[in-house]
XYZ file of C-alpha atoms in Angstrom:
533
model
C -62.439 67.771 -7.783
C -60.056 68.456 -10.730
C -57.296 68.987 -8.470
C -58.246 65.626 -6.768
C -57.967 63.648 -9.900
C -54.848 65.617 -11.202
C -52.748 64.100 -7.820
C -54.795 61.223 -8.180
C -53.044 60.611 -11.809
C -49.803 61.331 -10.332
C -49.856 58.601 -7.526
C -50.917 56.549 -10.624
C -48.322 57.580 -13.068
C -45.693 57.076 -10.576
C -46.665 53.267 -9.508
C -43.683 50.686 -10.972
C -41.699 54.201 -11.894
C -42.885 53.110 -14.896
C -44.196 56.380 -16.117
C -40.309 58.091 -15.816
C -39.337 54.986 -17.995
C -41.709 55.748 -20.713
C -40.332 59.245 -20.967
C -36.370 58.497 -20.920
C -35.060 57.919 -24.315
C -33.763 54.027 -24.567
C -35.852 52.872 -22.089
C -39.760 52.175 -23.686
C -38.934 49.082 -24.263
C -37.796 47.941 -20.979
C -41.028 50.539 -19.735
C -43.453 47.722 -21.894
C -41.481 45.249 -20.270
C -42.700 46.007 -17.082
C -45.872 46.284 -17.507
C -45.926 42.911 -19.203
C -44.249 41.566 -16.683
C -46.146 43.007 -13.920
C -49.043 42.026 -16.214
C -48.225 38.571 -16.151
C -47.143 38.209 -12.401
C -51.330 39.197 -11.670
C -52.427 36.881 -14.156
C -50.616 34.108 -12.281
C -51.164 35.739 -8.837
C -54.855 35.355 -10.269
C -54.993 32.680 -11.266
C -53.465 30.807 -8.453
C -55.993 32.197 -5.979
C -58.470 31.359 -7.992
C -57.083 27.250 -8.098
C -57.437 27.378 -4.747
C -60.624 29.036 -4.395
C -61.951 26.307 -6.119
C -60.765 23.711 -4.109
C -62.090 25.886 -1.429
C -65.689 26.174 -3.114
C -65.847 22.325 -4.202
C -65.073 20.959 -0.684
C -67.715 23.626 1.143
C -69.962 22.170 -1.731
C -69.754 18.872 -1.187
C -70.498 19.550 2.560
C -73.578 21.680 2.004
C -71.817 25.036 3.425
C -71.730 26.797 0.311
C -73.055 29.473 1.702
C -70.403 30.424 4.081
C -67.730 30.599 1.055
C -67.961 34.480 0.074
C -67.945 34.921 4.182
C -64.919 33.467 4.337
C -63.523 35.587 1.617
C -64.377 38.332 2.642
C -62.794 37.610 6.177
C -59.664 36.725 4.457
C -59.203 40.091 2.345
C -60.312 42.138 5.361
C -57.780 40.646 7.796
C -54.688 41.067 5.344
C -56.255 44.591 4.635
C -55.859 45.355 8.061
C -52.162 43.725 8.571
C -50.942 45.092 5.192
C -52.382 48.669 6.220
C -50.454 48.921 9.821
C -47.103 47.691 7.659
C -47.960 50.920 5.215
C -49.845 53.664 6.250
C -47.417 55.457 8.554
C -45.134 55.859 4.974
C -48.271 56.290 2.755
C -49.615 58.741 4.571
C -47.256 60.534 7.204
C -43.538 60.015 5.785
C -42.571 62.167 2.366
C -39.948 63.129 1.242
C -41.641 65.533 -1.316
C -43.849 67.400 1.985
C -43.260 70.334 1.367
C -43.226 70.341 -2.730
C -46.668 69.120 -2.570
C -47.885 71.599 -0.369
C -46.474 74.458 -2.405
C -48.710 73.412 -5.050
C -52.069 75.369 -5.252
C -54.062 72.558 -3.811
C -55.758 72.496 -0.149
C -54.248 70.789 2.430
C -57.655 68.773 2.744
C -57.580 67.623 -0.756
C -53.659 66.568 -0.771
C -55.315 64.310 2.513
C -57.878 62.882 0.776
C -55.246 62.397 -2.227
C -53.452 59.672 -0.033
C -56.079 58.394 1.448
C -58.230 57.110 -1.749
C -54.149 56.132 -2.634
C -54.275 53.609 0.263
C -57.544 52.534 -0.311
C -56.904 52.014 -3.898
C -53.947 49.879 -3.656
C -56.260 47.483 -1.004
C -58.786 47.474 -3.248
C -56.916 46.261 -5.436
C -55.907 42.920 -3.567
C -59.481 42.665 -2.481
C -60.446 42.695 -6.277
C -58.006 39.605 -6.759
C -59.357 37.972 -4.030
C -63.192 38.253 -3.768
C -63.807 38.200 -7.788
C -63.056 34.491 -8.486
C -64.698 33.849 -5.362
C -67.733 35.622 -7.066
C -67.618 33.647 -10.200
C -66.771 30.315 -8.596
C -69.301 30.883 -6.372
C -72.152 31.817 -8.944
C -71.049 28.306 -11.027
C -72.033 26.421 -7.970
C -74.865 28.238 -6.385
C -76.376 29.700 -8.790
C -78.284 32.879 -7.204
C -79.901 35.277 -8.360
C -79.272 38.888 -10.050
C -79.436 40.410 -6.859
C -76.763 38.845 -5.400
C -74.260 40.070 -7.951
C -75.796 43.494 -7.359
C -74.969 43.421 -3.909
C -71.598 41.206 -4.444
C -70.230 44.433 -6.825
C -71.537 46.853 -4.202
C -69.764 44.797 -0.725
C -66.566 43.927 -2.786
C -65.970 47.887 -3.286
C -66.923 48.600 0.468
C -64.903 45.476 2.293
C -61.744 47.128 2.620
C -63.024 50.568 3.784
C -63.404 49.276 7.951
C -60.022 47.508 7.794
C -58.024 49.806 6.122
C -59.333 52.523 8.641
C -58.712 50.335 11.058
C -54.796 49.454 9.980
C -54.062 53.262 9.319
C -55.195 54.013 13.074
C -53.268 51.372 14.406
C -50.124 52.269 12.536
C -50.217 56.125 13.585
C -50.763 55.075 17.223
C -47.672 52.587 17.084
C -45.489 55.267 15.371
C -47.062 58.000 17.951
C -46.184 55.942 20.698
C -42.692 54.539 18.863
C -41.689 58.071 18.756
C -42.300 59.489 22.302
C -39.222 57.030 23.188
C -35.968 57.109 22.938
C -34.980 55.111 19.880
C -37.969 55.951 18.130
C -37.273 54.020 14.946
C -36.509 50.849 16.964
C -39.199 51.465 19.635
C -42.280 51.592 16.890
C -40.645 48.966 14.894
C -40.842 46.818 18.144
C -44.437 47.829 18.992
C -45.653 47.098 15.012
C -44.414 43.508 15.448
C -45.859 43.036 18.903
C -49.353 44.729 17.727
C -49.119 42.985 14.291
C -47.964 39.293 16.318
C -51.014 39.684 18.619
C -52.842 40.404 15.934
C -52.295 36.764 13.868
C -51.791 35.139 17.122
C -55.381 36.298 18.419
C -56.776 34.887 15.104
C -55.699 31.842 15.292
C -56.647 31.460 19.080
C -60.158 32.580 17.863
C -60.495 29.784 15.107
C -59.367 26.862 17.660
C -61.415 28.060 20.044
C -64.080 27.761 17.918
C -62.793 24.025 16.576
C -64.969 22.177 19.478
C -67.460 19.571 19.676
C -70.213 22.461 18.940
C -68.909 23.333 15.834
C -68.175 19.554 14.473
C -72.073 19.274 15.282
C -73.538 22.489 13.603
C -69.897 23.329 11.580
C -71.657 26.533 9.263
C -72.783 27.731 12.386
C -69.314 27.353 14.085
C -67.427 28.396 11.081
C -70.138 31.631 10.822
C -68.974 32.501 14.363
C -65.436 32.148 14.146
C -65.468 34.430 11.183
C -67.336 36.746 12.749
C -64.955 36.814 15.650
C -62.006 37.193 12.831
C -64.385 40.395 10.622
C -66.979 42.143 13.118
C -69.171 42.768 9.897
C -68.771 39.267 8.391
C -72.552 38.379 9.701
C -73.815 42.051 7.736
C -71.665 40.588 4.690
C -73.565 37.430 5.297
C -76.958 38.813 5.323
C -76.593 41.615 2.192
C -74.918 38.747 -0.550
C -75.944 35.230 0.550
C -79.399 36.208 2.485
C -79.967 39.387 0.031
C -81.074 41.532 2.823
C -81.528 45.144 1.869
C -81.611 46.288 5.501
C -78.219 44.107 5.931
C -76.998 45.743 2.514
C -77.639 49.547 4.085
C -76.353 48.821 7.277
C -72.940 47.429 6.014
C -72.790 50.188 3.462
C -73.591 52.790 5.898
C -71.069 51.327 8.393
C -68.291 51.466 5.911
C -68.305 54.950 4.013
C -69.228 56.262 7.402
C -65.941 54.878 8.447
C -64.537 55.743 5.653
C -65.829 59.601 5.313
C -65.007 60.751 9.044
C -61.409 59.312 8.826
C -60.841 61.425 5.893
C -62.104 64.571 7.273
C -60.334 63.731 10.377
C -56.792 63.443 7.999
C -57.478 66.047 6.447
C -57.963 68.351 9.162
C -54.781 67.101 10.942
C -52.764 66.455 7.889
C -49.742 69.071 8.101
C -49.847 68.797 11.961
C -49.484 65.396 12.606
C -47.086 65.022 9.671
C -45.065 67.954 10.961
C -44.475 66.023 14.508
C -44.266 62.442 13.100
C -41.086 63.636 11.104
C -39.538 65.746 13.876
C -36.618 64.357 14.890
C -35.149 65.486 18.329
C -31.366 65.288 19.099
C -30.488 64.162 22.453
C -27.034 65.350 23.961
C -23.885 66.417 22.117
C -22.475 64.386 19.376
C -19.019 63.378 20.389
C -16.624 61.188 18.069
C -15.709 57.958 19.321
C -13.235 55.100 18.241
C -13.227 54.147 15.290
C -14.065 50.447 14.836
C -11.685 48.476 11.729
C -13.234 45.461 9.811
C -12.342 43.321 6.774
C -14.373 44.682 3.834
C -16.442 41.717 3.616
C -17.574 42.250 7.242
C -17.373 46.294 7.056
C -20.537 45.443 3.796
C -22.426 43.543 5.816
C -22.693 45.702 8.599
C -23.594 48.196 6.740
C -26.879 46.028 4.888
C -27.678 45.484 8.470
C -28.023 49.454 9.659
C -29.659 50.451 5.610
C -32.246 47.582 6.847
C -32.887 48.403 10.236
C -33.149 51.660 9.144
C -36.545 51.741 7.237
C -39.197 50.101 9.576
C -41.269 49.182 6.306
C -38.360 47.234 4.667
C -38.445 45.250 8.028
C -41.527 44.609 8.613
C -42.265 43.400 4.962
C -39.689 41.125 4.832
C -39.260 40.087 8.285
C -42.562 39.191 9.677
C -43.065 36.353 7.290
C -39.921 34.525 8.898
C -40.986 35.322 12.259
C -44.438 33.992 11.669
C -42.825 30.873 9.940
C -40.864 30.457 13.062
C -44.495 31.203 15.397
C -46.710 28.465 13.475
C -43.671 25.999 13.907
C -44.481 26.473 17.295
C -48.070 26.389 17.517
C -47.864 22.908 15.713
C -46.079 21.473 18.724
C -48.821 23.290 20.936
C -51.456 22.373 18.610
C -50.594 19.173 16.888
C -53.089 17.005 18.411
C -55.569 19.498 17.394
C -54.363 20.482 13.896
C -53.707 16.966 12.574
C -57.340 15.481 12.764
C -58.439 18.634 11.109
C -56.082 18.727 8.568
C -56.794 14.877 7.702
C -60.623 15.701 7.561
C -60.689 18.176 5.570
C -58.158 18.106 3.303
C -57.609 14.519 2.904
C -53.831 14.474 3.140
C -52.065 11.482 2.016
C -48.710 12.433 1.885
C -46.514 13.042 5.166
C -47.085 16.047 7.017
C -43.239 17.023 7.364
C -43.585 17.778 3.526
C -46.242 19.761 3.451
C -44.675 21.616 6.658
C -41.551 21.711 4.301
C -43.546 24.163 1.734
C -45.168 26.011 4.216
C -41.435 26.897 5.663
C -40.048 27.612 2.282
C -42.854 29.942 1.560
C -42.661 31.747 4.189
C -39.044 32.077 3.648
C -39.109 32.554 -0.377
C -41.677 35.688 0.652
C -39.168 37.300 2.878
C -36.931 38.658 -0.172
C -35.059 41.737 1.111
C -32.558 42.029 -2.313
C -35.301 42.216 -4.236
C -35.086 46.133 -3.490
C -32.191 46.284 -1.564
C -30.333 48.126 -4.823
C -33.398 50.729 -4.981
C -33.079 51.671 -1.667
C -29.491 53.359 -1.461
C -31.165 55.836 -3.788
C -29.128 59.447 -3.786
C -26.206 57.209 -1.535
C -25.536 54.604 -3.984
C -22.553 56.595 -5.474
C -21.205 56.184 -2.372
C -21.512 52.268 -2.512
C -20.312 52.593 -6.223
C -17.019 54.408 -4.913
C -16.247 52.612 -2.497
C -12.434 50.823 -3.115
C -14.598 46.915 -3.447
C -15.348 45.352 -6.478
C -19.193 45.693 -7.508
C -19.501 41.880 -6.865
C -18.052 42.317 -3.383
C -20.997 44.909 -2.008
C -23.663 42.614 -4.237
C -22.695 39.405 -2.420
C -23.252 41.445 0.837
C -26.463 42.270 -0.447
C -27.049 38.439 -0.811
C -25.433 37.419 2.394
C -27.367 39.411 4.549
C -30.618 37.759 2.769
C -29.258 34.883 3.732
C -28.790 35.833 7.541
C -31.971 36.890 7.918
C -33.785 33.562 6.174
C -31.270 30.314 7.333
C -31.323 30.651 10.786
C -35.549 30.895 10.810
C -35.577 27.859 8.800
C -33.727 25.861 10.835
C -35.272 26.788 13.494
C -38.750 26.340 12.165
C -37.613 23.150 10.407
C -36.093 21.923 13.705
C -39.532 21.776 15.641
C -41.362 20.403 13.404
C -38.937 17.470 12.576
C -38.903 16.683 16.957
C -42.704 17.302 16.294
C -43.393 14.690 13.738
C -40.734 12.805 13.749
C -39.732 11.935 10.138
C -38.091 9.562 7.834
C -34.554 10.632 6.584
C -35.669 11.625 3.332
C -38.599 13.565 4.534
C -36.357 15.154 6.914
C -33.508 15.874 4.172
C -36.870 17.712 2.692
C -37.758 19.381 5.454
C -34.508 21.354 5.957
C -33.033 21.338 2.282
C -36.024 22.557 0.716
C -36.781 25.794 3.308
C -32.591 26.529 2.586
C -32.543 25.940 -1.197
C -35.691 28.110 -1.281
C -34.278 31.393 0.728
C -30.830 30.899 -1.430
C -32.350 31.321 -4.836
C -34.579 33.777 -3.892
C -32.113 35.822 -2.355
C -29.733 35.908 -5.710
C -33.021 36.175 -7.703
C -34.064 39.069 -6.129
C -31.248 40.874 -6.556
C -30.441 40.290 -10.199
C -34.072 41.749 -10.759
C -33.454 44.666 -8.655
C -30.208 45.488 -10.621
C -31.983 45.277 -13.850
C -35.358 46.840 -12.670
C -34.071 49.825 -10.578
C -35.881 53.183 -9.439
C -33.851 55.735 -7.347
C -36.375 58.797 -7.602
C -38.275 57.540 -5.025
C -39.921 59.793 -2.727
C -40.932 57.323 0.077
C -39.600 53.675 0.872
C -43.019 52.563 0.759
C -42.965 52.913 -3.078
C -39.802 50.780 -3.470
C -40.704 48.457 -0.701
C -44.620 47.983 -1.231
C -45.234 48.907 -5.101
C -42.042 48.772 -7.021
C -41.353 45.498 -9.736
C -38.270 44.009 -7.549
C -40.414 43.584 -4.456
C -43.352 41.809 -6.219
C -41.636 39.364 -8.483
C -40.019 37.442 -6.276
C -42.838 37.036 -4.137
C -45.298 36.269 -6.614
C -42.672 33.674 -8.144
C -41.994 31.740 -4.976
C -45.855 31.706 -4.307
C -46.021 30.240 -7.779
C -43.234 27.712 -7.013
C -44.089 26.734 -3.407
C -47.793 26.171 -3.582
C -47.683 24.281 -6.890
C -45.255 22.392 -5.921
C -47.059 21.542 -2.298
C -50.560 20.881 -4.551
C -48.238 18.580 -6.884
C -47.073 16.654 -3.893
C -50.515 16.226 -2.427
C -51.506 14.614 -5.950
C -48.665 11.937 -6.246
C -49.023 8.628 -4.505
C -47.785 7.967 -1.300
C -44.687 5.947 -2.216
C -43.622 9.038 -4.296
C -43.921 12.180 -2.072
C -40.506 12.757 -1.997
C -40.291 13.177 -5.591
C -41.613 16.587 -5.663
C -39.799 18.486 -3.526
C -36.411 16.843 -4.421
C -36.950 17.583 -7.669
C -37.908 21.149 -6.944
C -34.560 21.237 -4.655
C -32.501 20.569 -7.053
C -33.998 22.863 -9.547
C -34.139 25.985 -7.372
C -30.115 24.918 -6.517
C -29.398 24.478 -10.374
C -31.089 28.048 -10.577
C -29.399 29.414 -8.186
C -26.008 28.839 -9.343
C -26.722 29.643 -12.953
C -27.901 33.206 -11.512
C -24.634 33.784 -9.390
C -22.638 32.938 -12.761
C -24.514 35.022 -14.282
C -23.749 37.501 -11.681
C -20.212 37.651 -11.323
C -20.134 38.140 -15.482
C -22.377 40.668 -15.517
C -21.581 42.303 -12.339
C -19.549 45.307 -13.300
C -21.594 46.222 -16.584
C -24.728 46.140 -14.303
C -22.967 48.649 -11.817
C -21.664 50.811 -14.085
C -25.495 51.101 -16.140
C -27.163 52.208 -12.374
């Protein structure tokens, strides 16, 4: 057990690299920094939850389904559990660059297992925590239940991600099992993640409309009930232990997740240096031979070589990439769907403002989410004296950086904004909304993310998982466009009618303003900010 919490204090100490920073003379300060900052980004993250939560609670209230509200939470955490747990399990718990170290220490194999896997279910506790604790309180202002139920609220919120994140962790190790028995492993289990993880969000959503009938307009808890049970297999056990305070429903869902829980850890443990051994073997096929050698401007020779870093680390694409594909996805199931969504979306939310810019925030999140220069700098790691030597200027190889962001993010929006504008049909301005905002958004992010990552660096990563999943540069920007796209879509839906455009041009030109300010801050800063990585 004292070996367990020793590693345990490691994969804690090591989280932000913030522990490295408090030890390296000059650098406490920036070291408190971070944790502020980080600090501050889960007060807002928080916070903003908890806004909508509440809007969540007061409408449920005012319809007399209360009672389904810590359900639906529940449901919500456990689904993004499971999605976030495919994305980053194979590199939590198979990938490392520091294998072998950590086996030479005097610690079991087993307990190094078990090490990893209270790691990953730490780190989705942690967003569970975020999500199901203002649910709690809002949900005791309105209700207000009994003792018991907090009891048994405490008790579920640990347990909820325990199912799920077994769940996720099989699911990645079968895709990168079956990604590696092919040729072009790296490509082939990158494929299958997005295919598994697409299916995934696309049977959801199938589920829920197929639930949106008739039936469930007449008896809508009920329908609601079932679709979420469709959605979380244990969401009715949930149901019965905190709303219905059932102690058989409490020891059956507790019993059903550490049993979950428990035998996946043995199992890990016992395979643990097996399956890690032949998830990192890499077979050669056929004899290298040297082939022509291809010439490109430098601009072009930069950006090519983003492209293979990215496409190199299956986490870094499926983090940043799957939010524009599923931007692009929902565009189209609201021309499948439109006749369905609209009536709903008028009901029970009480729209007044057009629908193209509400669609227009929805893009731009999406898009603002999907920061890949946010850790882009982190991720050359021992290689980035070779980017430093190279015979460019540093603002040459950090525009390529930018540009490739940019690559990645314009085309989805357009394409995203495009069916939805031949979908609803908009105004000019609302239009000018619909594709500026979406564009702006994936610009400033892109430069933002980048000047974070070149102040708020870590190179002694041992897996991409840290930088991508847990480091400072991946989280800020995210949390910040999160910030700035759903206040700014809750703003809109508060002005009148006549002045929904107001928002989101003003935004526009804000994030542009922004966005040029940081690429002039940039290019003066550009070579000092090289020369301090």
């Amino acid at each position: 057990m004292k070996k367990l919490c020793i590693l345990l204090r490691l994969h804690r100490l090591e989280l932000f690299g913030i522990n490295r920073m408090m030890h390296t003379p000059g650098k406490r300060k920036r070291a408190w920094a971070v944790i502020a900052l980080a600090a501050l980004c889960g007060v807002g993250a928080l916070g903003l939850i908890g806004l909508y939560e509440y809007f969540l609670a007061l409408g449920l209230n005012a319809l007399g389904m209360l009672g389904i509200f810590p359900e639906m939470l529940v449901s919500v955490a456990a689904l993004t559990t499971l999605v976030t747990t495919v994305f980053k399990a194979p590199d939590a718990l198979y990938k490392m660059r520091d294998f072998d170290l950590i086996l030479s220490l005097p610690v079991s194999e087993k307990t190094v297992a078990l090490a990893r896997v209270i790691k990953i279910y730490s780190l989705n506790l942690l967003f569970t925590l975020g999500v199901l604790i203002p649910g709690g309180v809002l949900y005791g202002i309105f209700a207000k239940p009994d003792v018991q139920f907090y009891l048994a609220y405490a008790l579920c919120m640990a347990l909820s991600p325990m199912v799920p994140m077994v769940l996720g962790a099989i699911i990645g190790a079968a895709l990168h099992l079956a990604g590696a028995g092919l040729k072009g492993a790296k490509y082939a289990g990158l494929a299958l993640s997005f295919v598994a993880l697409i299916g995934l969000m696309v049977g959801s959503f199938y589920l829920s409309f197929q639930s949106a009938d008739a039936a469930m307009l007449t008896d809508m808890a009920g329908g609601i009930g079932r679709t979420l049970s469709r959605i979380y297999p244990l969401a009715d056990l949930y149901h019965g232990a905190v709303v219905e305070a059932d102690p058989a429903a409490l020891a059956g869902y507790a019993a059903i997740s550490l049993a979950c829980f428990l035998l996946a850890a043995v199992a890990f443990g016992q395979g643990f240096v097996r399956l890690n051994t032949f998830l990192n073997a890499r077979h050669q096929a056929g004899n290298f031979r040297i082939r022509a050698q291809k010439a490109s401007p430098a601009r072009r020779a930069l950006l090519r070589r983003e492209f293979a870093r990215y496409f190199a680390c299956n986490i870094y694409v499926l983090n940043t990439a799957f939010g524009l594909i599923l931007a692009v996805l929902l565009s189209v199931a609201l021309a499948i769907f439109w006749k369905k969504i609209f009536p709903v979306v008028f009901l029970y939310v009480g729209l007044g403002n057009p629908i193209a810019v509400l669609a227009a925030f929805g893009l731009a999140l999406f898009v603002g989410m999907s920061c890949t220069t946010g850790v882009s700098v982190s991720l050359e790691g021992k290689n980035l004296w070779i980017l430093k030597t190279l015979p460019v200027s540093p603002m040459d190889w950090m525009l390529a950086k930018i540009r490739m962001n940019l690559w990645l993010s314009i085309p989805c929006a357009l394409i995203g904004s495009t069916i939805v504008a031949l979908v609803i049909r908009p105004g000019l301005g609302a239009a000018i909304v619909l594709f500026a905002l979406p564009i702006s958004s994936a610009a400033f992010v892109a430069v933002f993310g980048l000047v974070v990552n070149l102040k708020v660096h870590r190179f002694d990563w041992v897996s991409e998982m840290r930088v991508v999943k847990q480091s400072l540069g991946a989280m800020l920007p995210v949390f910040l466009m999160m910030l700035v796209e759903m206040g700014g879509g809750y703003l809109a839906m508060e002005v009148s009618s006549m002045e929904h455009l107001l928002v989101p041009f003003c935004l526009i030109a804000a994030l542009l303003l922004s966005t040029g300010i940081l690429l002039f801050l940039l290019k003066s800063k550009a070579e000092k900010w090289a020369r301090n990585l």
